[in-house]
């Protein structure tokens, strides 16, 4: 199996952004090979998470796309599988890392919608989420 580098995942995400994918879709679709779900279905699953869930009001779509991939990789598919804590722990690492890098998780704050001060562009938020996700998956041996 060929190893895909962090840079290759970032390039994939940027290519999806160029096609018009929202931030969540760009991140999620970049990891289609990892989760074994085709890009079309990941595109569908992640659409509502883009734009900060409701017009830039909530969590950055790039973070949401990364968390979706974590859930797909860690969930055991039933309550009996007892995987919830692992999913939460991994998602927490993404959230904490993104928050540390950017100072907020809120899309409108990142974009500077009210303040006029852009903290991070959407493309760079996508890059941050992809890098954090790839590093987490490598660390936890979910990806080579």
mmCIF file of N, CA, C and O in Angstrom, residues 54-126:
data_model
loop_
_atom_site.group_PDB
_atom_site.id
_atom_site.type_symbol
_atom_site.label_atom_id
_atom_site.label_comp_id
_atom_site.label_asym_id
_atom_site.label_seq_id
_atom_site.Cartn_x
_atom_site.Cartn_y
_atom_site.Cartn_z
ATOM 1 N N UNK A 54 -24.655 26.768 9.323
ATOM 2 C CA UNK A 54 -25.724 27.760 9.394
ATOM 3 C C UNK A 54 -25.263 29.172 9.111
ATOM 4 O O UNK A 54 -25.629 30.102 9.823
ATOM 5 N N UNK A 55 -24.470 29.332 8.096
ATOM 6 C CA UNK A 55 -24.079 30.685 7.716
ATOM 7 C C UNK A 55 -23.019 31.303 8.593
ATOM 8 O O UNK A 55 -23.157 32.453 9.008
ATOM 9 N N UNK A 56 -21.993 30.543 8.897
ATOM 10 C CA UNK A 56 -20.807 31.009 9.625
ATOM 11 C C UNK A 56 -21.063 31.255 11.106
ATOM 12 O O UNK A 56 -20.340 31.990 11.756
ATOM 13 N N UNK A 57 -22.079 30.636 11.645
ATOM 14 C CA UNK A 57 -22.450 30.885 13.033
ATOM 15 C C UNK A 57 -21.793 29.953 14.041
ATOM 16 O O UNK A 57 -21.795 30.238 15.229
ATOM 17 N N UNK A 58 -21.277 28.827 13.585
ATOM 18 C CA UNK A 58 -20.808 27.837 14.559
ATOM 19 C C UNK A 58 -19.440 27.289 14.161
ATOM 20 O O UNK A 58 -18.645 27.966 13.531
ATOM 21 N N UNK A 59 -19.196 26.053 14.509
ATOM 22 C CA UNK A 59 -17.888 25.417 14.343
ATOM 23 C C UNK A 59 -17.432 25.403 12.888
ATOM 24 O O UNK A 59 -18.193 25.038 11.986
ATOM 25 N N UNK A 60 -16.195 25.738 12.694
ATOM 26 C CA UNK A 60 -15.558 25.735 11.378
ATOM 27 C C UNK A 60 -15.814 24.401 10.673
ATOM 28 O O UNK A 60 -15.646 23.328 11.256
ATOM 29 N N UNK A 61 -16.229 24.473 9.427
ATOM 30 C CA UNK A 61 -16.517 23.281 8.649
ATOM 31 C C UNK A 61 -15.312 22.371 8.476
ATOM 32 O O UNK A 61 -15.454 21.148 8.422
ATOM 33 N N UNK A 62 -14.122 22.952 8.389
ATOM 34 C CA UNK A 62 -12.922 22.128 8.238
ATOM 35 C C UNK A 62 -12.737 21.213 9.444
ATOM 36 O O UNK A 62 -12.419 20.030 9.297
ATOM 37 N N UNK A 63 -12.979 21.742 10.626
ATOM 38 C CA UNK A 63 -12.894 20.939 11.849
ATOM 39 C C UNK A 63 -13.984 19.861 11.827
ATOM 40 O O UNK A 63 -13.727 18.696 12.144
ATOM 41 N N UNK A 64 -15.184 20.253 11.427
ATOM 42 C CA UNK A 64 -16.291 19.294 11.368
ATOM 43 C C UNK A 64 -15.996 18.167 10.390
ATOM 44 O O UNK A 64 -16.300 16.999 10.661
ATOM 45 N N UNK A 65 -15.401 18.482 9.254
ATOM 46 C CA UNK A 65 -15.036 17.451 8.280
ATOM 47 C C UNK A 65 -14.019 16.475 8.844
ATOM 48 O O UNK A 65 -14.108 15.267 8.633
ATOM 49 N N UNK A 66 -13.056 17.002 9.590
ATOM 50 C CA UNK A 66 -12.048 16.140 10.218
ATOM 51 C C UNK A 66 -12.685 15.231 11.265
ATOM 52 O O UNK A 66 -12.373 14.039 11.344
ATOM 53 N N UNK A 67 -13.603 15.780 12.049
ATOM 54 C CA UNK A 67 -14.269 14.987 13.081
ATOM 55 C C UNK A 67 -15.149 13.905 12.448
ATOM 56 O O UNK A 67 -15.232 12.782 12.971
ATOM 57 N N UNK A 68 -15.767 14.212 11.327
ATOM 58 C CA UNK A 68 -16.546 13.194 10.613
ATOM 59 C C UNK A 68 -15.659 12.007 10.244
ATOM 60 O O UNK A 68 -16.035 10.850 10.452
ATOM 61 N N UNK A 69 -14.484 12.274 9.727
ATOM 62 C CA UNK A 69 -13.554 11.195 9.355
ATOM 63 C C UNK A 69 -13.152 10.391 10.590
ATOM 64 O O UNK A 69 -13.108 9.158 10.549
ATOM 65 N N UNK A 70 -12.888 11.068 11.687
ATOM 66 C CA UNK A 70 -12.549 10.359 12.925
ATOM 67 C C UNK A 70 -13.675 9.404 13.320
ATOM 68 O O UNK A 70 -13.435 8.245 13.647
ATOM 69 N N UNK A 71 -14.883 9.889 13.286
ATOM 70 C CA UNK A 71 -16.021 9.058 13.662
ATOM 71 C C UNK A 71 -16.125 7.831 12.759
ATOM 72 O O UNK A 71 -16.368 6.720 13.234
ATOM 73 N N UNK A 72 -15.937 8.037 11.471
ATOM 74 C CA UNK A 72 -16.015 6.920 10.535
ATOM 75 C C UNK A 72 -14.922 5.880 10.789
ATOM 76 O O UNK A 72 -15.124 4.695 10.552
ATOM 77 N N UNK A 73 -13.798 6.324 11.291
ATOM 78 C CA UNK A 73 -12.677 5.413 11.540
ATOM 79 C C UNK A 73 -12.705 4.759 12.922
ATOM 80 O O UNK A 73 -12.140 3.682 13.100
ATOM 81 N N UNK A 74 -13.325 5.399 13.891
ATOM 82 C CA UNK A 74 -13.235 4.887 15.253
ATOM 83 C C UNK A 74 -14.510 4.255 15.783
ATOM 84 O O UNK A 74 -14.442 3.440 16.701
ATOM 85 N N UNK A 75 -15.651 4.611 15.229
ATOM 86 C CA UNK A 75 -16.910 4.089 15.745
ATOM 87 C C UNK A 75 -17.044 2.595 15.433
ATOM 88 O O UNK A 75 -16.783 2.161 14.318
ATOM 89 N N UNK A 76 -17.465 1.853 16.429
ATOM 90 C CA UNK A 76 -17.656 0.417 16.248
ATOM 91 C C UNK A 76 -19.006 0.042 15.681
ATOM 92 O O UNK A 76 -19.272 -1.123 15.417
ATOM 93 N N UNK A 77 -19.877 1.003 15.505
ATOM 94 C CA UNK A 77 -21.159 0.743 14.872
ATOM 95 C C UNK A 77 -22.287 0.324 15.797
ATOM 96 O O UNK A 77 -23.399 0.064 15.348
ATOM 97 N N UNK A 78 -22.006 0.262 17.095
ATOM 98 C CA UNK A 78 -23.056 -0.075 18.057
ATOM 99 C C UNK A 78 -22.630 0.399 19.444
ATOM 100 O O UNK A 78 -21.448 0.625 19.695
ATOM 101 N N UNK A 79 -23.598 0.509 20.316
ATOM 102 C CA UNK A 79 -23.304 0.903 21.693
ATOM 103 C C UNK A 79 -22.394 -0.131 22.358
ATOM 104 O O UNK A 79 -21.482 0.203 23.108
ATOM 105 N N UNK A 80 -22.624 -1.376 22.028
ATOM 106 C CA UNK A 80 -21.839 -2.458 22.622
ATOM 107 C C UNK A 80 -20.361 -2.388 22.237
ATOM 108 O O UNK A 80 -19.508 -2.937 22.942
ATOM 109 N N UNK A 81 -20.056 -1.738 21.147
ATOM 110 C CA UNK A 81 -18.664 -1.667 20.703
ATOM 111 C C UNK A 81 -17.801 -0.818 21.637
ATOM 112 O O UNK A 81 -16.582 -0.937 21.629
ATOM 113 N N UNK A 82 -18.424 0.031 22.428
ATOM 114 C CA UNK A 82 -17.721 0.848 23.428
ATOM 115 C C UNK A 82 -16.574 1.656 22.830
ATOM 116 O O UNK A 82 -15.470 1.690 23.361
ATOM 117 N N UNK A 83 -16.850 2.303 21.721
ATOM 118 C CA UNK A 83 -15.819 3.093 21.037
ATOM 119 C C UNK A 83 -16.003 4.591 21.220
ATOM 120 O O UNK A 83 -15.179 5.375 20.756
ATOM 121 N N UNK A 84 -17.065 4.978 21.891
ATOM 122 C CA UNK A 84 -17.402 6.401 22.003
ATOM 123 C C UNK A 84 -16.258 7.216 22.606
ATOM 124 O O UNK A 84 -15.934 8.295 22.122
ATOM 125 N N UNK A 85 -15.646 6.719 23.667
ATOM 126 C CA UNK A 85 -14.588 7.496 24.321
ATOM 127 C C UNK A 85 -13.392 7.710 23.394
ATOM 128 O O UNK A 85 -12.820 8.794 23.360
ATOM 129 N N UNK A 86 -13.031 6.696 22.629
ATOM 130 C CA UNK A 86 -11.936 6.854 21.668
ATOM 131 C C UNK A 86 -12.293 7.911 20.632
ATOM 132 O O UNK A 86 -11.475 8.780 20.309
ATOM 133 N N UNK A 87 -13.516 7.848 20.129
ATOM 134 C CA UNK A 87 -13.959 8.848 19.156
ATOM 135 C C UNK A 87 -13.888 10.246 19.756
ATOM 136 O O UNK A 87 -13.400 11.187 19.115
ATOM 137 N N UNK A 88 -14.364 10.391 20.980
ATOM 138 C CA UNK A 88 -14.336 11.689 21.655
ATOM 139 C C UNK A 88 -12.898 12.159 21.882
ATOM 140 O O UNK A 88 -12.595 13.346 21.710
ATOM 141 N N UNK A 89 -12.034 11.238 22.292
ATOM 142 C CA UNK A 89 -10.636 11.607 22.547
ATOM 143 C C UNK A 89 -9.954 12.105 21.276
ATOM 144 O O UNK A 89 -9.266 13.131 21.285
ATOM 145 N N UNK A 90 -10.138 11.387 20.181
ATOM 146 C CA UNK A 90 -9.526 11.782 18.916
ATOM 147 C C UNK A 90 -10.095 13.115 18.429
ATOM 148 O O UNK A 90 -9.364 13.996 17.992
ATOM 149 N N UNK A 91 -11.418 13.252 18.502
ATOM 150 C CA UNK A 91 -12.047 14.513 18.091
ATOM 151 C C UNK A 91 -11.531 15.661 18.956
ATOM 152 O O UNK A 91 -11.258 16.760 18.447
ATOM 153 N N UNK A 92 -11.383 15.395 20.236
ATOM 154 C CA UNK A 92 -10.867 16.411 21.150
ATOM 155 C C UNK A 92 -9.464 16.870 20.779
ATOM 156 O O UNK A 92 -9.136 18.057 20.908
ATOM 157 N N UNK A 93 -8.652 15.943 20.310
ATOM 158 C CA UNK A 93 -7.304 16.323 19.888
ATOM 159 C C UNK A 93 -7.343 17.263 18.689
ATOM 160 O O UNK A 93 -6.573 18.222 18.619
ATOM 161 N N UNK A 94 -8.233 16.985 17.752
ATOM 162 C CA UNK A 94 -8.380 17.869 16.587
ATOM 163 C C UNK A 94 -8.871 19.242 17.037
ATOM 164 O O UNK A 94 -8.318 20.282 16.650
ATOM 165 N N UNK A 95 -9.916 19.255 17.842
ATOM 166 C CA UNK A 95 -10.494 20.508 18.321
ATOM 167 C C UNK A 95 -9.453 21.316 19.095
ATOM 168 O O UNK A 95 -9.267 22.517 18.853
ATOM 169 N N UNK A 96 -8.764 20.672 20.025
ATOM 170 C CA UNK A 96 -7.760 21.371 20.832
ATOM 171 C C UNK A 96 -6.621 21.920 19.968
ATOM 172 O O UNK A 96 -6.186 23.060 20.158
ATOM 173 N N UNK A 97 -6.155 21.116 19.023
ATOM 174 C CA UNK A 97 -5.067 21.555 18.152
ATOM 175 C C UNK A 97 -5.472 22.736 17.286
ATOM 176 O O UNK A 97 -4.715 23.707 17.133
ATOM 177 N N UNK A 98 -6.667 22.675 16.727
ATOM 178 C CA UNK A 98 -7.158 23.757 15.878
ATOM 179 C C UNK A 98 -7.352 25.031 16.702
ATOM 180 O O UNK A 98 -6.961 26.125 16.272
ATOM 181 N N UNK A 99 -7.929 24.879 17.876
ATOM 182 C CA UNK A 99 -8.158 26.024 18.757
ATOM 183 C C UNK A 99 -6.831 26.664 19.175
ATOM 184 O O UNK A 99 -6.696 27.894 19.179
ATOM 185 N N UNK A 100 -5.855 25.843 19.489
ATOM 186 C CA UNK A 100 -4.535 26.358 19.876
ATOM 187 C C UNK A 100 -3.902 27.134 18.724
ATOM 188 O O UNK A 100 -3.308 28.191 18.930
ATOM 189 N N UNK A 101 -4.029 26.621 17.514
ATOM 190 C CA UNK A 101 -3.419 27.279 16.355
ATOM 191 C C UNK A 101 -4.140 28.563 15.958
ATOM 192 O O UNK A 101 -3.499 29.511 15.506
ATOM 193 N N UNK A 102 -5.467 28.573 16.096
ATOM 194 C CA UNK A 102 -6.247 29.659 15.506
ATOM 195 C C UNK A 102 -7.012 30.538 16.484
ATOM 196 O O UNK A 102 -7.571 31.554 16.083
ATOM 197 N N UNK A 103 -7.082 30.147 17.749
ATOM 198 C CA UNK A 103 -7.705 30.987 18.755
ATOM 199 C C UNK A 103 -9.217 30.879 18.860
ATOM 200 O O UNK A 103 -9.805 31.405 19.799
ATOM 201 N N UNK A 104 -9.851 30.225 17.908
ATOM 202 C CA UNK A 104 -11.299 30.038 17.942
ATOM 203 C C UNK A 104 -11.677 28.895 17.013
ATOM 204 O O UNK A 104 -10.906 28.540 16.118
ATOM 205 N N UNK A 105 -12.849 28.349 17.252
ATOM 206 C CA UNK A 105 -13.424 27.333 16.371
ATOM 207 C C UNK A 105 -14.568 27.903 15.547
ATOM 208 O O UNK A 105 -15.065 27.246 14.641
ATOM 209 N N UNK A 106 -14.985 29.115 15.853
ATOM 210 C CA UNK A 106 -16.176 29.705 15.252
ATOM 211 C C UNK A 106 -15.853 30.300 13.884
ATOM 212 O O UNK A 106 -14.988 31.175 13.761
ATOM 213 N N UNK A 107 -16.574 29.832 12.892
ATOM 214 C CA UNK A 107 -16.343 30.239 11.511
ATOM 215 C C UNK A 107 -16.377 31.759 11.342
ATOM 216 O O UNK A 107 -15.475 32.340 10.745
ATOM 217 N N UNK A 108 -17.393 32.403 11.855
ATOM 218 C CA UNK A 108 -17.520 33.860 11.661
ATOM 219 C C UNK A 108 -16.360 34.621 12.299
ATOM 220 O O UNK A 108 -15.930 35.652 11.776
ATOM 221 N N UNK A 109 -15.836 34.113 13.403
ATOM 222 C CA UNK A 109 -14.688 34.756 14.041
ATOM 223 C C UNK A 109 -13.423 34.537 13.223
ATOM 224 O O UNK A 109 -12.621 35.458 13.062
ATOM 225 N N UNK A 110 -13.253 33.327 12.715
ATOM 226 C CA UNK A 110 -12.099 33.035 11.866
ATOM 227 C C UNK A 110 -12.104 33.921 10.619
ATOM 228 O O UNK A 110 -11.081 34.456 10.220
ATOM 229 N N UNK A 111 -13.273 34.081 10.033
ATOM 230 C CA UNK A 111 -13.423 34.866 8.807
ATOM 231 C C UNK A 111 -13.439 36.372 9.052
ATOM 232 O O UNK A 111 -13.339 37.153 8.116
ATOM 233 N N UNK A 112 -13.615 36.781 10.293
ATOM 234 C CA UNK A 112 -13.678 38.197 10.611
ATOM 235 C C UNK A 112 -14.961 38.854 10.153
ATOM 236 O O UNK A 112 -14.982 40.050 9.850
ATOM 237 N N UNK A 113 -16.049 38.087 10.128
ATOM 238 C CA UNK A 113 -17.323 38.610 9.626
ATOM 239 C C UNK A 113 -17.777 39.871 10.356
ATOM 240 O O UNK A 113 -18.277 40.795 9.726
ATOM 241 N N UNK A 114 -17.629 39.911 11.656
ATOM 242 C CA UNK A 114 -18.072 41.083 12.423
ATOM 243 C C UNK A 114 -16.929 42.041 12.734
ATOM 244 O O UNK A 114 -17.111 43.247 12.697
ATOM 245 N N UNK A 115 -15.760 41.496 13.027
ATOM 246 C CA UNK A 115 -14.638 42.340 13.440
ATOM 247 C C UNK A 115 -13.912 42.977 12.257
ATOM 248 O O UNK A 115 -13.228 43.985 12.422
ATOM 249 N N UNK A 116 -14.038 42.372 11.086
ATOM 250 C CA UNK A 116 -13.279 42.845 9.934
ATOM 251 C C UNK A 116 -11.838 42.362 9.938
ATOM 252 O O UNK A 116 -11.069 42.666 9.033
ATOM 253 N N UNK A 117 -11.482 41.589 10.958
ATOM 254 C CA UNK A 117 -10.118 41.061 11.074
ATOM 255 C C UNK A 117 -10.158 39.564 10.812
ATOM 256 O O UNK A 117 -10.698 38.798 11.602
ATOM 257 N N UNK A 118 -9.594 39.152 9.690
ATOM 258 C CA UNK A 118 -9.560 37.739 9.332
ATOM 259 C C UNK A 118 -8.464 37.062 10.146
ATOM 260 O O UNK A 118 -7.287 37.411 10.038
ATOM 261 N N UNK A 119 -8.872 36.112 10.974
ATOM 262 C CA UNK A 119 -7.908 35.361 11.768
ATOM 263 C C UNK A 119 -7.268 34.248 10.944
ATOM 264 O O UNK A 119 -6.095 33.925 11.119
ATOM 265 N N UNK A 120 -8.069 33.654 10.049
ATOM 266 C CA UNK A 120 -7.589 32.537 9.219
ATOM 267 C C UNK A 120 -8.536 32.404 8.039
ATOM 268 O O UNK A 120 -9.748 32.396 8.202
ATOM 269 N N UNK A 121 -7.989 32.291 6.857
ATOM 270 C CA UNK A 121 -8.826 32.097 5.674
ATOM 271 C C UNK A 121 -9.399 30.688 5.678
ATOM 272 O O UNK A 121 -8.876 29.785 6.344
ATOM 273 N N UNK A 122 -10.448 30.501 4.910
ATOM 274 C CA UNK A 122 -11.056 29.168 4.818
ATOM 275 C C UNK A 122 -10.044 28.139 4.310
ATOM 276 O O UNK A 122 -9.961 27.038 4.854
ATOM 277 N N UNK A 123 -9.301 28.485 3.274
ATOM 278 C CA UNK A 123 -8.317 27.540 2.739
ATOM 279 C C UNK A 123 -7.283 27.146 3.788
ATOM 280 O O UNK A 123 -6.899 25.982 3.880
ATOM 281 N N UNK A 124 -6.841 28.101 4.577
ATOM 282 C CA UNK A 124 -5.851 27.769 5.603
ATOM 283 C C UNK A 124 -6.472 26.981 6.755
ATOM 284 O O UNK A 124 -5.799 26.141 7.361
ATOM 285 N N UNK A 125 -7.749 27.206 7.037
ATOM 286 C CA UNK A 125 -8.439 26.372 8.033
ATOM 287 C C UNK A 125 -8.523 24.928 7.538
ATOM 288 O O UNK A 125 -8.316 23.991 8.315
ATOM 289 N N UNK A 126 -8.814 24.763 6.251
ATOM 290 C CA UNK A 126 -8.847 23.425 5.658
ATOM 291 C C UNK A 126 -7.477 22.775 5.783
ATOM 292 O O UNK A 126 -7.356 21.621 6.202
#
